[in-house]
Phi, psi and omega in degrees: 000150175264184183300334180267003178088012181273136177292142182241166175282168189293345181258003183276158171285128182239158182240356178204157178236131177264125178244147177228134175255106179274357181283166179268001178238154175299153181227134178254124182224164170234155178244145171227145174257126185244126173258126185259153174286162173250088186291153177256152177058229182259019174292154180267147177292138180232155173287123180268326181211133177233118186236124176298145175246106181071196180250199177298133182245123176258115181264118176295155179299140176056034183230157171259150175224136178257124183250117178289146177258114185227175173057225183299326180294318179295320177298317179296317179297315181298328181278334188251326188305125178079357183248317180226162179298134179208158176208164174238135184232138172257140176221148179296141183206176175239000000 
């Protein structure tokens, strides 16, 4: 999402991430922004930089939550988005 809440394509610089919990129970997750290497030949792609996005996020059941991207994560997005392979991942956490 951009500053105005508009959805963006996957290669754009973003300032927030929209998460949805489709489960009937609350879910606790964390987000990380991953910048990947661009391997040559038959080398394997590796994570070059992994940056947490926010703290623990508790998603209520059947609800959306907007998570702002700030600090080191925002700097990483500004440096990598549209330039090198990158992704954002949510994972279950406590």
